Short mmCIF file of C-alpha atoms in Angstrom, two decimals:
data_model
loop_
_atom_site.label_atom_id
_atom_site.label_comp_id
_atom_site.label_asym_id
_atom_site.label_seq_id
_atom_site.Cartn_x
_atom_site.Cartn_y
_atom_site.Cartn_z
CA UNK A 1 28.48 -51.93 46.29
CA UNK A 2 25.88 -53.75 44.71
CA UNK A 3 25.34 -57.35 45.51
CA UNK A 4 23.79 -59.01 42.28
CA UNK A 5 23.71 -62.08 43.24
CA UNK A 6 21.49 -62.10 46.19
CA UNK A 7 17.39 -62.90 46.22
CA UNK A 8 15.94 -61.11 43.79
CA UNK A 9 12.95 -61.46 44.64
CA UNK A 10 13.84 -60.03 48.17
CA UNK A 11 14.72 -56.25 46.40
CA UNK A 12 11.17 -55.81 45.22
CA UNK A 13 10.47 -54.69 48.56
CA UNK A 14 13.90 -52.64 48.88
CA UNK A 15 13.24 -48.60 49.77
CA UNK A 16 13.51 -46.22 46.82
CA UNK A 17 12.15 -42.79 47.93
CA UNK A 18 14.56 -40.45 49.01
CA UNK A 19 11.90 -39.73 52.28
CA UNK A 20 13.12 -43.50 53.64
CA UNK A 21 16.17 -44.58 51.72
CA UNK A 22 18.49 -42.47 53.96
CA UNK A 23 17.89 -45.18 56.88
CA UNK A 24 19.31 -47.40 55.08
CA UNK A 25 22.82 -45.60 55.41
CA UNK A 26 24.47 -42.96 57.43
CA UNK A 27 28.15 -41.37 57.04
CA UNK A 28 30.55 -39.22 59.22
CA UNK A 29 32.51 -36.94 57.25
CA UNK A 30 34.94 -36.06 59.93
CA UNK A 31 36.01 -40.29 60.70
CA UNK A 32 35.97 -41.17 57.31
CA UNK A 33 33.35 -43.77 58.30
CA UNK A 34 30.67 -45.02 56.07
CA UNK A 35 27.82 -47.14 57.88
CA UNK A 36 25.43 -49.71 55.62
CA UNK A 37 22.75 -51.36 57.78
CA UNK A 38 22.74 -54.58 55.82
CA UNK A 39 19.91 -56.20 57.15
CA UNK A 40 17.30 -53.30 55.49
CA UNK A 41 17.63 -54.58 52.08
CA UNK A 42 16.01 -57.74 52.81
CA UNK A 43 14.19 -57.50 56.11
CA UNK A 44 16.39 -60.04 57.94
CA UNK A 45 17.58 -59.30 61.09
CA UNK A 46 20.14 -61.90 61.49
CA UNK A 47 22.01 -60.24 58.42
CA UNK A 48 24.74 -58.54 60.61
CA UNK A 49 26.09 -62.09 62.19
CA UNK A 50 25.91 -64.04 59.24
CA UNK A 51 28.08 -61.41 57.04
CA UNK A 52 30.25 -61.01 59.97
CA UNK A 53 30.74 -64.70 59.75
CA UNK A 54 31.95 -64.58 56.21
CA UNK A 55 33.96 -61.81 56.58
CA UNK A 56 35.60 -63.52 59.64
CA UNK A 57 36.18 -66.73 57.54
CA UNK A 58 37.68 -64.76 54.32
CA UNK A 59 39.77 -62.95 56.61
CA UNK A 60 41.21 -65.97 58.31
CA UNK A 61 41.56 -67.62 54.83
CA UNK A 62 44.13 -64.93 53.91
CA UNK A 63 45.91 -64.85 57.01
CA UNK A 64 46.77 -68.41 57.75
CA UNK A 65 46.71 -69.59 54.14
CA UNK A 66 47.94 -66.48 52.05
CA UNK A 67 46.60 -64.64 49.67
CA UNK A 68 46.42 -67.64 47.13
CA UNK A 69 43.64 -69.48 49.20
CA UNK A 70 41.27 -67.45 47.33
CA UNK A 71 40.79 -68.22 43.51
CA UNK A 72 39.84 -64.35 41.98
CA UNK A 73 38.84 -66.59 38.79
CA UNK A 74 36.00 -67.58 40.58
CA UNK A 75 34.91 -63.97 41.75
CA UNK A 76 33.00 -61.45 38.80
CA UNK A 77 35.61 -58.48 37.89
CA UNK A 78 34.56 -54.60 39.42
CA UNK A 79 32.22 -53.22 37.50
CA UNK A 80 31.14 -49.30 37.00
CA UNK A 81 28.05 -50.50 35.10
CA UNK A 82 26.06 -53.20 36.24
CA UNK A 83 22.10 -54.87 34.82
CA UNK A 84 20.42 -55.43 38.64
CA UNK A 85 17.33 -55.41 40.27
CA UNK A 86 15.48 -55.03 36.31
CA UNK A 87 17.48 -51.99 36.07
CA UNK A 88 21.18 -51.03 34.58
CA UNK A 89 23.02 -48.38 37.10
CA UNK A 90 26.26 -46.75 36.08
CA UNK A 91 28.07 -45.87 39.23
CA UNK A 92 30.64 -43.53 37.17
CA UNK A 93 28.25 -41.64 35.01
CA UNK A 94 26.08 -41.95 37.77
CA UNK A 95 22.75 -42.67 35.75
CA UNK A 96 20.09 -45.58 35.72
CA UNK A 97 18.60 -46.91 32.53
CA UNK A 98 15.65 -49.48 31.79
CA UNK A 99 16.76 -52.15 29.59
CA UNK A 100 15.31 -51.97 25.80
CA UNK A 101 14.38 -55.41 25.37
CA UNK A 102 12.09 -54.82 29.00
CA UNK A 103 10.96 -51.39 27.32
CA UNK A 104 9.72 -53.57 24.39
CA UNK A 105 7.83 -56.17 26.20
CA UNK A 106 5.75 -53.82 28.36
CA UNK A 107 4.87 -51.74 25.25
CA UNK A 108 3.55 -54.71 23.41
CA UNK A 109 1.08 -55.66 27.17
CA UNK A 110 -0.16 -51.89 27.52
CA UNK A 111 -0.99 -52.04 23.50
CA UNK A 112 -2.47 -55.51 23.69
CA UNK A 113 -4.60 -54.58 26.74
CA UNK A 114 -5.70 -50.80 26.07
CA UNK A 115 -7.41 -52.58 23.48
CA UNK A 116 -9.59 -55.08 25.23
CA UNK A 117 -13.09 -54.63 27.17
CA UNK A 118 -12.62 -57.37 29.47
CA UNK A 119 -9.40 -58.02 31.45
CA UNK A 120 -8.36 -60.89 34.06
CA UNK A 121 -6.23 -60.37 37.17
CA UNK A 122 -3.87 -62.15 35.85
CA UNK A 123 -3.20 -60.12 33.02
CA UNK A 124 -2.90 -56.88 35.12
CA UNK A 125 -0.32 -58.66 37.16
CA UNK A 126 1.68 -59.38 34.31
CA UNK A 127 1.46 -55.67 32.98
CA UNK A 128 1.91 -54.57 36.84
CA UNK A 129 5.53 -56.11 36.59
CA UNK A 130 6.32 -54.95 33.42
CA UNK A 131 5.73 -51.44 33.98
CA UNK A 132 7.16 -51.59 37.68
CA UNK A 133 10.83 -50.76 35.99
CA UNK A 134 9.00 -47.43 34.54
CA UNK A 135 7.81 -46.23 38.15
CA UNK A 136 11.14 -46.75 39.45
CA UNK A 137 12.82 -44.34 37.12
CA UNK A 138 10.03 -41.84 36.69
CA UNK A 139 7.82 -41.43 39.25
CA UNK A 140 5.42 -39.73 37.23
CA UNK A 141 4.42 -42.87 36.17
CA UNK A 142 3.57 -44.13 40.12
CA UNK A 143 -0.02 -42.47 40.27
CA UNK A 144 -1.22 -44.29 37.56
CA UNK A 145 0.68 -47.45 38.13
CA UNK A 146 -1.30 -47.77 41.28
CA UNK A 147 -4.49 -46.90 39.95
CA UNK A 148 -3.73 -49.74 37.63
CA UNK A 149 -2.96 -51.72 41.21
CA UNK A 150 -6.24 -50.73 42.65
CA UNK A 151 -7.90 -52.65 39.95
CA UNK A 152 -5.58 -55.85 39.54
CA UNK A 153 -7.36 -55.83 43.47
CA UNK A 154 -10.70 -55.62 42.67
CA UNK A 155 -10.57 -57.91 39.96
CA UNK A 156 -11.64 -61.14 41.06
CA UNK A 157 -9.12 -64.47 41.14
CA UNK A 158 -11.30 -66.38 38.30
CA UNK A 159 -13.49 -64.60 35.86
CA UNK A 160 -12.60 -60.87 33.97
CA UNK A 161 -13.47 -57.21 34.46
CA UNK A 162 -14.26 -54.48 32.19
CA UNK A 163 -11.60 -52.25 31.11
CA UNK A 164 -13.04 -48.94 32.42
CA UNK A 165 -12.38 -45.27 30.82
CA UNK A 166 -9.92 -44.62 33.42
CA UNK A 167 -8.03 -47.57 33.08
CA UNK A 168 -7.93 -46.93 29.20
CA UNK A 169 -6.49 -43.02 29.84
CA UNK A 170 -3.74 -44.61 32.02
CA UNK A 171 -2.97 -47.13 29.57
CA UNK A 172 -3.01 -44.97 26.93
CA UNK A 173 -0.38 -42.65 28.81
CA UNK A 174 2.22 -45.68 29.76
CA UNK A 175 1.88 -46.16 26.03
CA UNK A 176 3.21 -42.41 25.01
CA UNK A 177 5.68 -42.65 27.97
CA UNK A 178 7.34 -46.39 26.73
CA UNK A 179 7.57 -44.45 22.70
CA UNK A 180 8.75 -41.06 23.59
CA UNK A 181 9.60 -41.13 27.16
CA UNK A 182 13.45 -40.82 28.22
CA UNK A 183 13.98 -43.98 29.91
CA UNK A 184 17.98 -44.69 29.05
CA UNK A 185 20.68 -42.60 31.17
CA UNK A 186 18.61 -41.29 33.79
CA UNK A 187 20.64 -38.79 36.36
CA UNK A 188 20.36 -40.17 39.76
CA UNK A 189 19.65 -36.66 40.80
CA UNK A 190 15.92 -36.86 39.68
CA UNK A 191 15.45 -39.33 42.53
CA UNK A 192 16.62 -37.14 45.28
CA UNK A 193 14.48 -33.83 46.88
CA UNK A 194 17.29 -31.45 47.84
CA UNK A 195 18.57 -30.81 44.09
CA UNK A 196 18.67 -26.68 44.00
CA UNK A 197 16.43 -25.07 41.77
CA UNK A 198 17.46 -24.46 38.60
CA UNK A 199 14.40 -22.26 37.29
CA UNK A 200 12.03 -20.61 39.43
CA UNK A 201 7.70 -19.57 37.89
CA UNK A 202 5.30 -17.99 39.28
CA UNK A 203 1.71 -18.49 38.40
CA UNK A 204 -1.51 -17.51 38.93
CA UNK A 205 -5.31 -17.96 37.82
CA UNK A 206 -8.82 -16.33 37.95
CA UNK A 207 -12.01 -16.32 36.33
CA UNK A 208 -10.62 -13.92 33.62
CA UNK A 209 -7.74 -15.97 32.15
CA UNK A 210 -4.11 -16.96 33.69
CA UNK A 211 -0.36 -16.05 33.58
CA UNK A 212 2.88 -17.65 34.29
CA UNK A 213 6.23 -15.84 34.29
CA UNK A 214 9.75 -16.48 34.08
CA UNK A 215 11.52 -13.52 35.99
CA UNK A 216 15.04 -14.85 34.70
CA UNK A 217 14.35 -15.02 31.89
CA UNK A 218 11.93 -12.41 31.30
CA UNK A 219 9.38 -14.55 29.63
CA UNK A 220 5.68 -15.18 30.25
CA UNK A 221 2.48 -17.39 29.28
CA UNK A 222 -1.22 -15.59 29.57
CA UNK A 223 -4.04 -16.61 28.38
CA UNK A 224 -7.44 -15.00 28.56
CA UNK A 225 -10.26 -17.89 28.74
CA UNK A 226 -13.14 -17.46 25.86
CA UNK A 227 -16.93 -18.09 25.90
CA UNK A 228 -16.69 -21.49 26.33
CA UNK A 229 -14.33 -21.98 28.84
CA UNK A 230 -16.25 -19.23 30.50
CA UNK A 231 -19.24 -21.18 30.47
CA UNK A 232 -17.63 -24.00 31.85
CA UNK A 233 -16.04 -22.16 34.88
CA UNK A 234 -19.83 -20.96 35.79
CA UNK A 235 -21.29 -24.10 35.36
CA UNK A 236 -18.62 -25.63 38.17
CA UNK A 237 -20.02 -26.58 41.30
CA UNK A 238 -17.92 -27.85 44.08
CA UNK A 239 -14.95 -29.68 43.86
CA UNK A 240 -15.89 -30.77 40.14
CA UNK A 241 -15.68 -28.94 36.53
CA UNK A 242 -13.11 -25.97 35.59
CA UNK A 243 -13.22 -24.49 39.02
CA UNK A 244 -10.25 -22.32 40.64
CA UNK A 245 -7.78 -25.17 41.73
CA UNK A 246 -7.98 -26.97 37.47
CA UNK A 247 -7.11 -23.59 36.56
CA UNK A 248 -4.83 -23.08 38.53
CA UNK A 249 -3.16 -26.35 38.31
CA UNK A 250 -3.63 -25.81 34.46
CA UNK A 251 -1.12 -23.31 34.79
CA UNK A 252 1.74 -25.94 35.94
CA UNK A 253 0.81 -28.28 32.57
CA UNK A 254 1.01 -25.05 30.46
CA UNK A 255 4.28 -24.09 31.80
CA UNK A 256 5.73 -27.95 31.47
CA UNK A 257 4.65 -28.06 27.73
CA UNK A 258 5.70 -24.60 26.09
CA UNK A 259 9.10 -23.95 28.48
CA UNK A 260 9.83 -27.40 28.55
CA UNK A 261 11.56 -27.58 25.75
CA UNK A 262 13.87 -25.01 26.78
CA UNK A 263 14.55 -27.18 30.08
CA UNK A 264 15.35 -30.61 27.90
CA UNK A 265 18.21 -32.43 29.11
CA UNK A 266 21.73 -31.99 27.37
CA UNK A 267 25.05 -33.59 28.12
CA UNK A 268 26.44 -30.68 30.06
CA UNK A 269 22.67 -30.20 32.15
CA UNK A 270 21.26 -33.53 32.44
CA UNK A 271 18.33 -32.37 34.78
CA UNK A 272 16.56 -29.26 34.98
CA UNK A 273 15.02 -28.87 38.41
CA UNK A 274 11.93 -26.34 37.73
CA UNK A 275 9.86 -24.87 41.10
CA UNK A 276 6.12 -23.86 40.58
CA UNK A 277 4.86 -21.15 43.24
CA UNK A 278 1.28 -20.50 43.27
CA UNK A 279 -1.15 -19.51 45.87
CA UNK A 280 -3.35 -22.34 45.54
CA UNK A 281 -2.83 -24.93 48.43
CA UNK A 282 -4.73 -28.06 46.23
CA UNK A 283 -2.54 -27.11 43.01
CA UNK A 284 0.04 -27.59 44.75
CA UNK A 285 -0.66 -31.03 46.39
CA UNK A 286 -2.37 -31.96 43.07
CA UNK A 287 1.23 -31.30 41.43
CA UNK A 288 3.55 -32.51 44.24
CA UNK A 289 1.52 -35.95 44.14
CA UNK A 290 0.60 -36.14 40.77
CA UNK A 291 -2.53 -37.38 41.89
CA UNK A 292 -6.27 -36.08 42.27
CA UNK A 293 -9.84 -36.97 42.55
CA UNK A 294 -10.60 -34.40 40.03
CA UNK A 295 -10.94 -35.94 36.38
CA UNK A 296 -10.00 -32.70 34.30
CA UNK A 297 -7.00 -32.80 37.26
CA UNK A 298 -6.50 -35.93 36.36
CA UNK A 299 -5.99 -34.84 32.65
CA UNK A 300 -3.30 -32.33 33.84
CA UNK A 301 -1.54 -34.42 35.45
CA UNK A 302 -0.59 -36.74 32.66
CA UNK A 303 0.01 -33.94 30.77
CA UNK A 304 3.06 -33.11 33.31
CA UNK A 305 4.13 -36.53 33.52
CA UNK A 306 4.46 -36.87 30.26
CA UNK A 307 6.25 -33.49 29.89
CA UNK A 308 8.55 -34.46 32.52
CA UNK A 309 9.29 -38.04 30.71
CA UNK A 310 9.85 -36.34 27.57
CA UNK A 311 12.09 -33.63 27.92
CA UNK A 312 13.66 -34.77 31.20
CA UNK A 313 12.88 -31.87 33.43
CA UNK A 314 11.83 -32.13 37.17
CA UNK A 315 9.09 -30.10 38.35
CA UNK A 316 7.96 -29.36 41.90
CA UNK A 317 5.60 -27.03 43.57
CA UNK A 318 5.71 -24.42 46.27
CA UNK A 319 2.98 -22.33 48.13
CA UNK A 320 3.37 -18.40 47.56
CA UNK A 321 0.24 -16.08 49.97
CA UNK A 322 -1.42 -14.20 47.30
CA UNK A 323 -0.62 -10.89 48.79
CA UNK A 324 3.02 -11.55 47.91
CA UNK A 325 2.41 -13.22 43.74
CA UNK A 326 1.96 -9.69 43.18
CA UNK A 327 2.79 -9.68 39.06
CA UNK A 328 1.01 -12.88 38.19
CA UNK A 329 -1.79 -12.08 39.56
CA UNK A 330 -1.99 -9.22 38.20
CA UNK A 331 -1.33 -11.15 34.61
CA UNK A 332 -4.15 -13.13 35.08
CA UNK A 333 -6.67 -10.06 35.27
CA UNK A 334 -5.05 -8.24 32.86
CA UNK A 335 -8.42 -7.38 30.78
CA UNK A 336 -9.82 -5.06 33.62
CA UNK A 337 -9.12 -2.01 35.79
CA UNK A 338 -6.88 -1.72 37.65
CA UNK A 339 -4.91 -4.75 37.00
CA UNK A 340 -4.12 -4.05 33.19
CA UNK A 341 -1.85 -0.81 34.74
CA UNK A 342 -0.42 -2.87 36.95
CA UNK A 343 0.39 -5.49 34.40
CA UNK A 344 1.63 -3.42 31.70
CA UNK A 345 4.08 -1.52 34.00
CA UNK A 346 5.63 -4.98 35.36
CA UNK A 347 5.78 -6.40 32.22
CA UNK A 348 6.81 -3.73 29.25
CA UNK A 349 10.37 -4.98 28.84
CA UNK A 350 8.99 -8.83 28.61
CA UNK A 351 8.25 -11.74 26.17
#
């Protein structure tokens, strides 16, 4: 049931993620009992009496009165699909979609500021809420929305800021996500963590080159790193540059762009749920979070978002010990002894 006409601006604050939404609600299967806890949606902790109030009056309407007490002109008809909180949800088809016309309008605010060098908090507020609907049905979008946040903070209440480089990048990337993003007939599915996985890759990295395979499907990415990017991976210090855990996380924006086609959403598989395993413990977080202090990281990771926006795909990201990633590994050292054997053996039969 969804209540339209109650405060909107109350639902601004109303629990999304799949990590807290389940306290919201609880059900058992063997009563046939459903349990809401109306009071979460708003924060009010007097909600219980006062619906329990109604309901008692409606109730005693019917019974001493009749059913004819209550005028159903007055009430709004069921409805499967249904424009509320900024969003349209379609309970039967089971998909949410971001109106056009609120598409439109933040387009126009991300074009009109990624083109200034001086910005008021004002104006970030107003592109905050316009691109609020976007986090809310992709969430690779949330990383950058609150980076975007972070400065509408610092920016002080009278006065302007400069538009930094960062700031442009993330504006740049809401504008490819509002153009070629998929933000009509979202599956509810993509908001939930315990879809199974549809397609499983395994990845690894080293200072030679990389590799990511497909065992389903037989198919694989390597790529052997030239001069230059050799250069750069000696010339990384710390947790800056092309070090170990950019190439390895390079590995998940690789995969996202040249399988993700393959993985685009049709009417009879509307989400593709894809699982990364590598052996690289900040690749994985970087992925996972979509976030990282790392700039070339950074890079990546609007690289996946924007894969994931495009063709519709979910992708997540597991640890695998090295000792076990046995074949990618391999793959990404394929240009020396002893590893081109191995690789050559695991991989004749593949593409």
């Amino acid at each position: 049931m969804i209540m339209k006409g109650d405060v909107k601006g109350a639902f601004r604050h109303l629990m999304l993620a799949s990590g807290h939404v389940r306290w919201m609600a609880a059900t058992i299967p063997e009563l046939g009992v459903l349990i809401v806890d109306m009071s979460a949606p708003v924060g009010w902790t007097s909600s219980p009496a006062f619906y329990g109030a109604f309901g008692g009056a409606i109730t005693w309407l019917v019974t001493i009165l009749g059913p004819g007490a209550i005028n159903e002109d007055n009430f709004s008809s069921w409805e499967s699909s249904l424009q509320v909180l900024g969003l349209v949800f379609d309970i039967a088809a089971r998909t949410v979609s971001m109106p056009r016309e609120k598409i439109a309008k933040a387009l126009v605010r991300v074009q009109s500021l990624a083109i200034q060098q001086h910005i008021t908090r004002t104006q970030l507020q107003q592109l905050l809420g316009s691109l609020r609907h976007v986090c809310s049905c992709l969430r690779a979008a949330k990383p950058f929305y609150q980076r975007l946040h972070a400065a509408s903070i610092r920016a002080p209440r009278y006065g302007r800021i400069a538009v930094e480089n960062s700031m442009v990048c993330d504006l740049q990337w809401f504008t490819m996500i509002l153009t070629h993003g998929r933000l009509q007939q979202l599956p509810l599915a993509r908001f939930t963590d315990q879809q199974p996985i549809d397609v499983h890759l395994y990845m690894d990295a080293s200072n030679s080159g990389l590799a990511v395979f497909n065992p389903a499907t037989q198919q694989y990415i390597q790529v052997r790193f030239d001069e230059e990017e050799q250069a750069r991976i000696h010339a990384a210090s710390g947790s800056d540059g092309f070090n170990i855990n950019v190439r390895e996380h390079l590995c998940v924006a690789l995969a996202a762009w040249i399988f993700g086609p393959e993985w685009a959403s049709t009417p009879a598989k509307p989400m593709i749920f894809v699982r990364a395993w590598s052996d690289n413990t900040s690749a994985v977080a970087w992925t996972n979070r979509l976030s990282s202090s790392n700039p070339l990281a950074q890079v990546l990771n609007r690289a996946i978002g924007l894969a994931e926006a495009i063709f519709g795909f979910r992708i997540s990201c597991g640890h695998l010990p090295g000792a076990i990633n046995t074949m990618a590994d391999a793959g990404s050292r394929a240009w020396t002894s002893p590893f081109s054997d191995t690789w050559s053996n695991l991989s004749s039969a593949w593409s």
